[in-house]
Amino acid sequence: MTVAAKDGARPVEVPAAPTFREATRLWAKIGLLSFGGPAGQIALMHKELVEERRWIGEERFLHALNYCMLLPGPEAQQLAVYVGWLLHRTAGGLVAGTLFVLPGALVMLALSSFYMLYNDAPVIAALFFGVKAAVLAVVVEAVIRIGKRALKNRAMVAMAVAAFLAIYVLKLPFPLIVLAAGLIGWIGNRFAPGLFSGSAHGKGNAAADRSGVVDLMFERGELGHTVPTRWHAARTIAIWLPLWLGPVALIAALTGPGSVWAQIGGFFSLMAVVTFGGAYAVLAYVAQAAVTSFGWLSPGEMVDGLGLAETTPGPLILVLQFVGFAAAYRHAGAISPLLAGSLGAVLTLWVTFVPCFFWIFLGAPYIEQLRQNKALSAALGAITAAVVGVVMNLALWFALHVVFGKVESVGWGVEVPVFSSLDWRAALLSAAAMVAMLRLKAGMLPTLAGSALAGLALQAF
C-alpha cells in the first residue's frame, strides 16, 4: 500500500508507515549486518531507511545524525534509536537500539571468553599477532577518513594539532579536550560564522525530505510524541537516570567502593558521558586507565580487544565489553572467572548503552524543533576536528606497542620507542595491511583475516 505526496506539481509515491513488526525485522537485519564501524553502519541505515524503504527523508536523517554526533557514545546506534523513536515512540527506540547492539554483544562475549581461556596457545597467539598489525592499519585509515571529512580549513587543522599535543604531550584528560573544543566552536561561530561549521546538507533536496514516510507523518500531525511537553525533561530524567546509575550505586554499596565491580560501573559510566567522537577517540583514554591505572590488561591485550571488536557486528565501542570482561575475569574472587567475566561484560554493556537511550529520549523532541542551528553545527565541527587529533594519538600509541617491544618515557611524559626492540615481522605485517586498505581498498574484514593468517605463517617460520 502506498500514499501519494506532492512535490510541486509532481506526485511522488511514498510507502505507507511500517508496522512495528516490519520495523523490528529491519532493525534485526541491520544489527546482524552492521559491520565496518560507524561509517559502514550509517551507510547501511541510509540505504535501508532512506534509499530503499523511504521511511525517513534525507534531510531529516542527516539532521538526526548531526545530533547523534554531538552526543557521547556510538552515533550509529543512537541514530537507530532516534529513527526507531520517530517511527514507533519509546518502544520503537528501545527495540531499534537493542537489536543494533545485541548480536555483536553476544559474539563479543563468546570471543572474550575464548580469548581469556586460550590466548596463551601458540596458534591463537600467532593469529592475534597478525590481527594487531591489521588493527594499526585500521586506525590509520580511520585518521585519514575522519581527517578528510572534518579538516576543511586551517583553523580545523590547528584544532586537530592542538588536541593531539594536548593529549600526547600535556596528558590532558580527554573530556577536557572535548569540552574545550566544543566551547571554542560555539564561541567562534559568533565571531567567524562558518569557521567550524559542519558540512551543509539538505539544500536543494526538499523533495527527498518530503518523500519520507516520517516526514509525511509530520505534515499530517501524526507524530505528537515529537513535540516536547512541559514535563518531558523532568520525567525522562526521573526514569532513565535511576535506570542507568541505580545498579552502579547498588553494586558499590554491596561490594564496596574499591571492588572491581564498583570500578567497572563507575569508570564506564564516566566513559558514557565523555565518549564523544566514537570508540577510536576514547580508546586512548580507556587504554591509559585500563592498562596503567587499574592494571586490568596489558597494552597488547587492549589491541587484541579492538581487533575482536572490529570483527563483530554492532558498534565498535563494544571493545569496552572486552575490557570489562577481562577486569572481572582477573578479579573474580570466590566465583568462577568465566561467570565473573560475563557479569563484568553485562555491567559494562548496561552502563555504556543505557545512557545512549537516555540522551535520545531526553533531547530528540527538542532537536526536532531545531532543524537548523549554526551554533550547534559549529560546536560539532570543532569537536570533530579535535577528535582527529585524539585518534592520531591513538594511532601513535598502537604503533609504539605493536611494532616495538619496548617504549620509554622522556621529558613531559612523552613515550618514544626503543629502536633496538623493533619487531620486523609486526612492521612488515602492518605495512602490508596499510597497503591493502589504503592503496588496494581492501575491506576491513578481509584485511584482518589475511593479517591473522600471515601472522600464523610468520610465527611458524
Tab-separated table of N, CA, C and O in Angstrom, residues 78-168:
chain	number	residue	atom	x	y	z
A	78	GLN	N	22.872	5.311	18.284
A	78	GLN	CA	21.951	6.359	18.707
A	78	GLN	C	21.068	6.818	17.550
A	78	GLN	O	19.897	7.159	17.753
A	79	LEU	N	21.614	6.800	16.349
A	79	LEU	CA	20.800	7.135	15.180
A	79	LEU	C	19.686	6.111	14.993
A	79	LEU	O	18.549	6.473	14.648
A	80	ALA	N	19.998	4.834	15.215
A	80	ALA	CA	18.957	3.801	15.135
A	80	ALA	C	17.872	4.052	16.183
A	80	ALA	O	16.669	3.943	15.895
A	81	VAL	N	18.275	4.402	17.410
A	81	VAL	CA	17.304	4.707	18.458
A	81	VAL	C	16.432	5.893	18.038
A	81	VAL	O	15.205	5.876	18.218
A	82	TYR	N	17.056	6.916	17.473
A	82	TYR	CA	16.352	8.130	17.069
A	82	TYR	C	15.280	7.816	16.019
A	82	TYR	O	14.105	8.201	16.159
A	83	VAL	N	15.657	7.084	14.975
A	83	VAL	CA	14.700	6.767	13.915
A	83	VAL	C	13.621	5.827	14.437
A	83	VAL	O	12.428	5.969	14.107
A	84	GLY	N	14.008	4.848	15.259
A	84	GLY	CA	13.018	3.966	15.856
A	84	GLY	C	12.023	4.731	16.711
A	84	GLY	O	10.816	4.442	16.698
A	85	TRP	N	12.506	5.732	17.440
A	85	TRP	CA	11.628	6.582	18.260
A	85	TRP	C	10.696	7.403	17.380
A	85	TRP	O	9.504	7.547	17.687
A	86	LEU	N	11.210	7.944	16.279
A	86	LEU	CA	10.356	8.714	15.380
A	86	LEU	C	9.197	7.860	14.864
A	86	LEU	O	8.048	8.303	14.821
A	87	LEU	N	9.509	6.626	14.492
A	87	LEU	CA	8.507	5.760	13.877
A	87	LEU	C	7.514	5.188	14.881
A	87	LEU	O	6.309	5.140	14.621
A	88	HIS	N	7.998	4.733	16.042
A	88	HIS	CA	7.138	3.981	16.962
A	88	HIS	C	7.367	4.367	18.422
A	88	HIS	O	7.330	3.514	19.304
A	89	ARG	N	7.649	5.608	18.669
A	89	ARG	CA	7.753	6.137	20.028
A	89	ARG	C	8.857	5.433	20.833
A	89	ARG	O	9.801	4.907	20.259
A	90	THR	N	8.723	5.435	22.142
A	90	THR	CA	9.773	4.889	23.009
A	90	THR	C	10.018	3.408	22.740
A	90	THR	O	11.165	2.953	22.703
A	91	ALA	N	8.944	2.637	22.548
A	91	ALA	CA	9.112	1.200	22.279
A	91	ALA	C	9.923	0.979	21.011
A	91	ALA	O	10.780	0.082	20.951
A	92	GLY	N	9.672	1.772	19.984
A	92	GLY	CA	10.434	1.653	18.746
A	92	GLY	C	11.898	1.971	18.940
A	92	GLY	O	12.781	1.292	18.385
A	93	GLY	N	12.187	2.999	19.730
A	93	GLY	CA	13.581	3.338	20.008
A	93	GLY	C	14.287	2.252	20.797
A	93	GLY	O	15.461	1.938	20.529
A	94	LEU	N	13.597	1.679	21.779
A	94	LEU	CA	14.196	0.605	22.580
A	94	LEU	C	14.520	-0.613	21.723
A	94	LEU	O	15.607	-1.196	21.831
A	95	VAL	N	13.590	-1.011	20.867
A	95	VAL	CA	13.814	-2.174	20.006
A	95	VAL	C	14.949	-1.893	19.022
A	95	VAL	O	15.840	-2.731	18.828
A	96	ALA	N	14.935	-0.729	18.388
A	96	ALA	CA	15.967	-0.397	17.403
A	96	ALA	C	17.351	-0.387	18.027
A	96	ALA	O	18.301	-0.987	17.492
A	97	GLY	N	17.503	0.272	19.174
A	97	GLY	CA	18.809	0.356	19.809
A	97	GLY	C	19.295	-0.962	20.361
A	97	GLY	O	20.481	-1.294	20.269
A	98	THR	N	18.382	-1.754	20.918
A	98	THR	CA	18.771	-3.041	21.489
A	98	THR	C	19.199	-4.021	20.403
A	98	THR	O	20.239	-4.695	20.528
A	99	LEU	N	18.424	-4.116	19.330
A	99	LEU	CA	18.767	-5.049	18.261
A	99	LEU	C	20.018	-4.611	17.503
A	99	LEU	O	20.707	-5.445	16.909
A	100	PHE	N	20.339	-3.333	17.527
A	100	PHE	CA	21.569	-2.868	16.896
A	100	PHE	C	22.804	-3.382	17.646
A	100	PHE	O	23.843	-3.650	17.046
A	101	VAL	N	22.671	-3.538	18.970
A	101	VAL	CA	23.811	-3.919	19.807
A	101	VAL	C	23.856	-5.413	20.095
A	101	VAL	O	24.935	-6.010	20.174
A	102	LEU	N	22.696	-6.050	20.258
A	102	LEU	CA	22.619	-7.396	20.807
A	102	LEU	C	23.434	-8.445	20.039
A	102	LEU	O	24.183	-9.216	20.662
A	103	PRO	N	23.344	-8.538	18.697
A	103	PRO	CA	24.132	-9.575	18.013
A	103	PRO	C	25.632	-9.433	18.254
A	103	PRO	O	26.312	-10.430	18.569
A	104	GLY	N	26.153	-8.221	18.130
A	104	GLY	CA	27.581	-8.012	18.360
A	104	GLY	C	27.980	-8.283	19.797
A	104	GLY	O	29.065	-8.822	20.060
A	105	ALA	N	27.108	-7.930	20.761
A	105	ALA	CA	27.423	-8.153	22.173
A	105	ALA	C	27.520	-9.649	22.472
A	105	ALA	O	28.405	-10.084	23.230
A	106	LEU	N	26.638	-10.451	21.900
A	106	LEU	CA	26.689	-11.896	22.118
A	106	LEU	C	27.954	-12.495	21.506
A	106	LEU	O	28.615	-13.344	22.120
A	107	VAL	N	28.294	-12.053	20.301
A	107	VAL	CA	29.519	-12.545	19.660
A	107	VAL	C	30.741	-12.114	20.464
A	107	VAL	O	31.676	-12.898	20.686
A	108	MET	N	30.738	-10.877	20.933
A	108	MET	CA	31.882	-10.357	21.688
A	108	MET	C	32.047	-11.103	23.008
A	108	MET	O	33.179	-11.354	23.448
A	109	LEU	N	30.935	-11.482	23.643
A	109	LEU	CA	31.018	-12.246	24.881
A	109	LEU	C	31.672	-13.603	24.626
A	109	LEU	O	32.543	-14.041	25.398
A	110	ALA	N	31.281	-14.263	23.541
A	110	ALA	CA	31.876	-15.552	23.205
A	110	ALA	C	33.362	-15.405	22.886
A	110	ALA	O	34.194	-16.205	23.341
A	111	LEU	N	33.715	-14.379	22.116
A	111	LEU	CA	35.120	-14.167	21.755
A	111	LEU	C	35.968	-13.810	22.974
A	111	LEU	O	37.119	-14.246	23.089
A	112	SER	N	35.414	-13.006	23.883
A	112	SER	CA	36.151	-12.639	25.087
A	112	SER	C	36.434	-13.870	25.940
A	112	SER	O	37.543	-14.039	26.473
A	113	SER	N	35.432	-14.750	26.074
A	113	SER	CA	35.624	-15.982	26.846
A	113	SER	C	36.700	-16.850	26.210
A	113	SER	O	37.597	-17.357	26.901
A	114	PHE	N	36.614	-17.011	24.894
A	114	PHE	CA	37.597	-17.824	24.173
A	114	PHE	C	38.998	-17.239	24.328
A	114	PHE	O	39.969	-17.970	24.554
A	115	TYR	N	39.099	-15.921	24.246
A	115	TYR	CA	40.404	-15.260	24.341
A	115	TYR	C	41.024	-15.492	25.715
A	115	TYR	O	42.211	-15.819	25.827
A	116	MET	N	40.248	-15.310	26.766
A	116	MET	CA	40.799	-15.455	28.105
A	116	MET	C	41.205	-16.898	28.410
A	116	MET	O	42.150	-17.150	29.161
A	117	LEU	N	40.512	-17.853	27.811
A	117	LEU	CA	40.819	-19.258	28.071
A	117	LEU	C	42.007	-19.761	27.251
A	117	LEU	O	42.797	-20.589	27.728
A	118	TYR	N	42.155	-19.273	26.015
A	118	TYR	CA	43.096	-19.901	25.087
A	118	TYR	C	44.111	-18.951	24.461
A	118	TYR	O	44.827	-19.347	23.545
A	119	ASN	N	44.217	-17.707	24.960
A	119	ASN	CA	45.123	-16.773	24.276
A	119	ASN	C	46.590	-17.141	24.451
A	119	ASN	O	47.450	-16.644	23.730
A	120	ASP	N	46.893	-18.032	25.412
A	120	ASP	CA	48.287	-18.450	25.575
A	120	ASP	C	48.682	-19.571	24.622
A	120	ASP	O	49.868	-19.904	24.510
A	121	ALA	N	47.714	-20.164	23.935
A	121	ALA	CA	48.031	-21.230	22.985
A	121	ALA	C	48.834	-20.642	21.822
A	121	ALA	O	48.519	-19.545	21.337
A	122	PRO	N	49.874	-21.328	21.350
A	122	PRO	CA	50.726	-20.772	20.299
A	122	PRO	C	49.966	-20.371	19.036
A	122	PRO	O	50.242	-19.314	18.458
A	123	VAL	N	49.012	-21.200	18.608
A	123	VAL	CA	48.270	-20.874	17.391
A	123	VAL	C	47.443	-19.617	17.579
A	123	VAL	O	47.423	-18.730	16.721
A	124	ILE	N	46.765	-19.500	18.721
A	124	ILE	CA	45.952	-18.322	18.992
A	124	ILE	C	46.831	-17.084	19.096
A	124	ILE	O	46.500	-16.012	18.572
A	125	ALA	N	47.975	-17.212	19.776
A	125	ALA	CA	48.893	-16.078	19.901
A	125	ALA	C	49.372	-15.616	18.529
A	125	ALA	O	49.497	-14.417	18.269
A	126	ALA	N	49.644	-16.563	17.626
A	126	ALA	CA	50.103	-16.206	16.286
A	126	ALA	C	49.012	-15.494	15.498
A	126	ALA	O	49.276	-14.518	14.789
A	127	LEU	N	47.774	-15.970	15.627
A	127	LEU	CA	46.668	-15.304	14.933
A	127	LEU	C	46.492	-13.881	15.417
A	127	LEU	O	46.318	-12.940	14.616
A	128	PHE	N	46.548	-13.678	16.730
A	128	PHE	CA	46.374	-12.333	17.265
A	128	PHE	C	47.581	-11.447	16.966
A	128	PHE	O	47.448	-10.221	16.905
A	129	PHE	N	48.737	-12.030	16.788
A	129	PHE	CA	49.903	-11.262	16.357
A	129	PHE	C	49.616	-10.588	15.016
A	129	PHE	O	49.925	-9.408	14.808
A	130	GLY	N	49.004	-11.327	14.094
A	130	GLY	CA	48.642	-10.745	12.813
A	130	GLY	C	47.508	-9.747	12.925
A	130	GLY	O	47.502	-8.709	12.256
A	131	VAL	N	46.525	-10.031	13.793
A	131	VAL	CA	45.393	-9.120	13.961
A	131	VAL	C	45.859	-7.767	14.474
A	131	VAL	O	45.375	-6.710	14.037
A	132	LYS	N	46.810	-7.758	15.412
A	132	LYS	CA	47.314	-6.488	15.952
A	132	LYS	C	47.871	-5.597	14.846
A	132	LYS	O	47.642	-4.386	14.830
A	133	ALA	N	48.622	-6.201	13.925
A	133	ALA	CA	49.193	-5.424	12.830
A	133	ALA	C	48.093	-4.815	11.961
A	133	ALA	O	48.191	-3.662	11.526
A	134	ALA	N	47.040	-5.581	11.709
A	134	ALA	CA	45.943	-5.071	10.898
A	134	ALA	C	45.178	-3.970	11.618
A	134	ALA	O	44.712	-3.017	11.001
A	135	VAL	N	45.046	-4.090	12.947
A	135	VAL	CA	44.340	-3.061	13.716
A	135	VAL	C	45.047	-1.719	13.577
A	135	VAL	O	44.402	-0.664	13.460
A	136	LEU	N	46.366	-1.727	13.570
A	136	LEU	CA	47.101	-0.480	13.367
A	136	LEU	C	46.724	0.154	12.035
A	136	LEU	O	46.503	1.374	11.950
A	137	ALA	N	46.622	-0.657	10.981
A	137	ALA	CA	46.219	-0.134	9.676
A	137	ALA	C	44.798	0.409	9.716
A	137	ALA	O	44.495	1.445	9.105
A	138	VAL	N	43.914	-0.268	10.442
A	138	VAL	CA	42.524	0.186	10.552
A	138	VAL	C	42.460	1.553	11.216
A	138	VAL	O	41.729	2.452	10.780
A	139	VAL	N	43.243	1.745	12.276
A	139	VAL	CA	43.227	3.030	12.983
A	139	VAL	C	43.817	4.134	12.112
A	139	VAL	O	43.301	5.256	12.079
A	140	VAL	N	44.902	3.846	11.398
A	140	VAL	CA	45.487	4.850	10.492
A	140	VAL	C	44.479	5.228	9.414
A	140	VAL	O	44.313	6.417	9.073
A	141	GLU	N	43.771	4.231	8.885
A	141	GLU	CA	42.747	4.518	7.875
A	141	GLU	C	41.639	5.383	8.464
A	141	GLU	O	41.092	6.264	7.800
A	142	ALA	N	41.312	5.162	9.743
A	142	ALA	CA	40.289	5.979	10.398
A	142	ALA	C	40.749	7.424	10.539
A	142	ALA	O	39.958	8.357	10.363
A	143	VAL	N	42.025	7.638	10.872
A	143	VAL	CA	42.560	9.003	10.962
A	143	VAL	C	42.397	9.721	9.625
A	143	VAL	O	41.943	10.874	9.565
A	144	ILE	N	42.760	9.039	8.551
A	144	ILE	CA	42.680	9.654	7.221
A	144	ILE	C	41.236	9.935	6.837
A	144	ILE	O	40.897	11.016	6.338
A	145	ARG	N	40.335	8.962	7.112
A	145	ARG	CA	38.928	9.125	6.744
A	145	ARG	C	38.278	10.271	7.513
A	145	ARG	O	37.614	11.135	6.929
A	146	ILE	N	38.484	10.287	8.821
A	146	ILE	CA	37.881	11.350	9.629
A	146	ILE	C	38.506	12.694	9.289
A	146	ILE	O	37.826	13.720	9.227
A	147	GLY	N	39.827	12.699	9.048
A	147	GLY	CA	40.504	13.953	8.719
A	147	GLY	C	39.996	14.571	7.432
A	147	GLY	O	39.783	15.781	7.347
A	148	LYS	N	39.782	13.748	6.409
A	148	LYS	CA	39.268	14.277	5.140
A	148	LYS	C	37.889	14.899	5.307
A	148	LYS	O	37.560	15.891	4.660
A	149	ARG	N	37.088	14.303	6.190
A	149	ARG	CA	35.737	14.804	6.386
A	149	ARG	C	35.710	16.039	7.275
A	149	ARG	O	34.897	16.943	7.069
A	150	ALA	N	36.605	16.096	8.256
A	150	ALA	CA	36.487	17.108	9.303
A	150	ALA	C	37.360	18.332	9.074
A	150	ALA	O	36.956	19.449	9.418
A	151	LEU	N	38.563	18.150	8.540
A	151	LEU	CA	39.531	19.254	8.493
A	151	LEU	C	39.368	20.034	7.189
A	151	LEU	O	40.054	19.791	6.209
A	152	LYS	N	38.457	21.006	7.207
A	152	LYS	CA	38.085	21.721	5.985
A	152	LYS	C	38.847	23.023	5.799
A	152	LYS	O	38.776	23.635	4.733
A	153	ASN	N	39.541	23.487	6.823
A	153	ASN	CA	40.305	24.733	6.707
A	153	ASN	C	41.441	24.706	7.724
A	153	ASN	O	41.590	23.768	8.511
A	154	ARG	N	42.251	25.768	7.716
A	154	ARG	CA	43.416	25.798	8.591
A	154	ARG	C	43.043	25.837	10.066
A	154	ARG	O	43.761	25.302	10.920
A	155	ALA	N	41.936	26.489	10.374
A	155	ALA	CA	41.514	26.559	11.773
A	155	ALA	C	41.213	25.166	12.317
A	155	ALA	O	41.559	24.838	13.460
A	156	MET	N	40.586	24.319	11.497
A	156	MET	CA	40.258	22.969	11.948
A	156	MET	C	41.509	22.096	12.017
A	156	MET	O	41.619	21.239	12.909
A	157	VAL	N	42.453	22.319	11.110
A	157	VAL	CA	43.731	21.604	11.189
A	157	VAL	C	44.453	21.992	12.473
A	157	VAL	O	44.997	21.133	13.192
A	158	ALA	N	44.434	23.285	12.797
A	158	ALA	CA	45.071	23.746	14.030
A	158	ALA	C	44.398	23.134	15.256
A	158	ALA	O	45.067	22.785	16.239
A	159	MET	N	43.079	23.000	15.209
A	159	MET	CA	42.361	22.380	16.321
A	159	MET	C	42.792	20.934	16.495
A	159	MET	O	43.000	20.457	17.626
A	160	ALA	N	42.963	20.204	15.393
A	160	ALA	CA	43.393	18.809	15.470
A	160	ALA	C	44.802	18.700	16.047
A	160	ALA	O	45.070	17.838	16.897
A	161	VAL	N	45.705	19.555	15.592
A	161	VAL	CA	47.085	19.531	16.095
A	161	VAL	C	47.117	19.865	17.582
A	161	VAL	O	47.832	19.226	18.366
A	162	ALA	N	46.334	20.869	17.975
A	162	ALA	CA	46.288	21.256	19.382
A	162	ALA	C	45.757	20.116	20.252
A	162	ALA	O	46.272	19.863	21.353
A	163	ALA	N	44.738	19.417	19.757
A	163	ALA	CA	44.188	18.288	20.517
A	163	ALA	C	45.217	17.164	20.647
A	163	ALA	O	45.350	16.550	21.711
A	164	PHE	N	45.956	16.902	19.563
A	164	PHE	CA	46.993	15.864	19.605
A	164	PHE	C	48.056	16.210	20.640
A	164	PHE	O	48.440	15.364	21.465
A	165	LEU	N	48.546	17.450	20.623
A	165	LEU	CA	49.575	17.859	21.580
A	165	LEU	C	49.036	17.857	23.009
A	165	LEU	O	49.752	17.507	23.952
A	166	ALA	N	47.761	18.220	23.154
A	166	ALA	CA	47.173	18.278	24.492
A	166	ALA	C	47.123	16.911	25.141
A	166	ALA	O	47.405	16.761	26.339
A	167	ILE	N	46.780	15.874	24.368
A	167	ILE	CA	46.644	14.541	24.957
A	167	ILE	C	47.961	13.772	24.952
A	167	ILE	O	48.231	12.990	25.864
A	168	TYR	N	48.831	14.025	23.953
A	168	TYR	CA	50.074	13.254	23.849
A	168	TYR	C	51.188	13.858	24.702
A	168	TYR	O	51.909	13.140	25.394
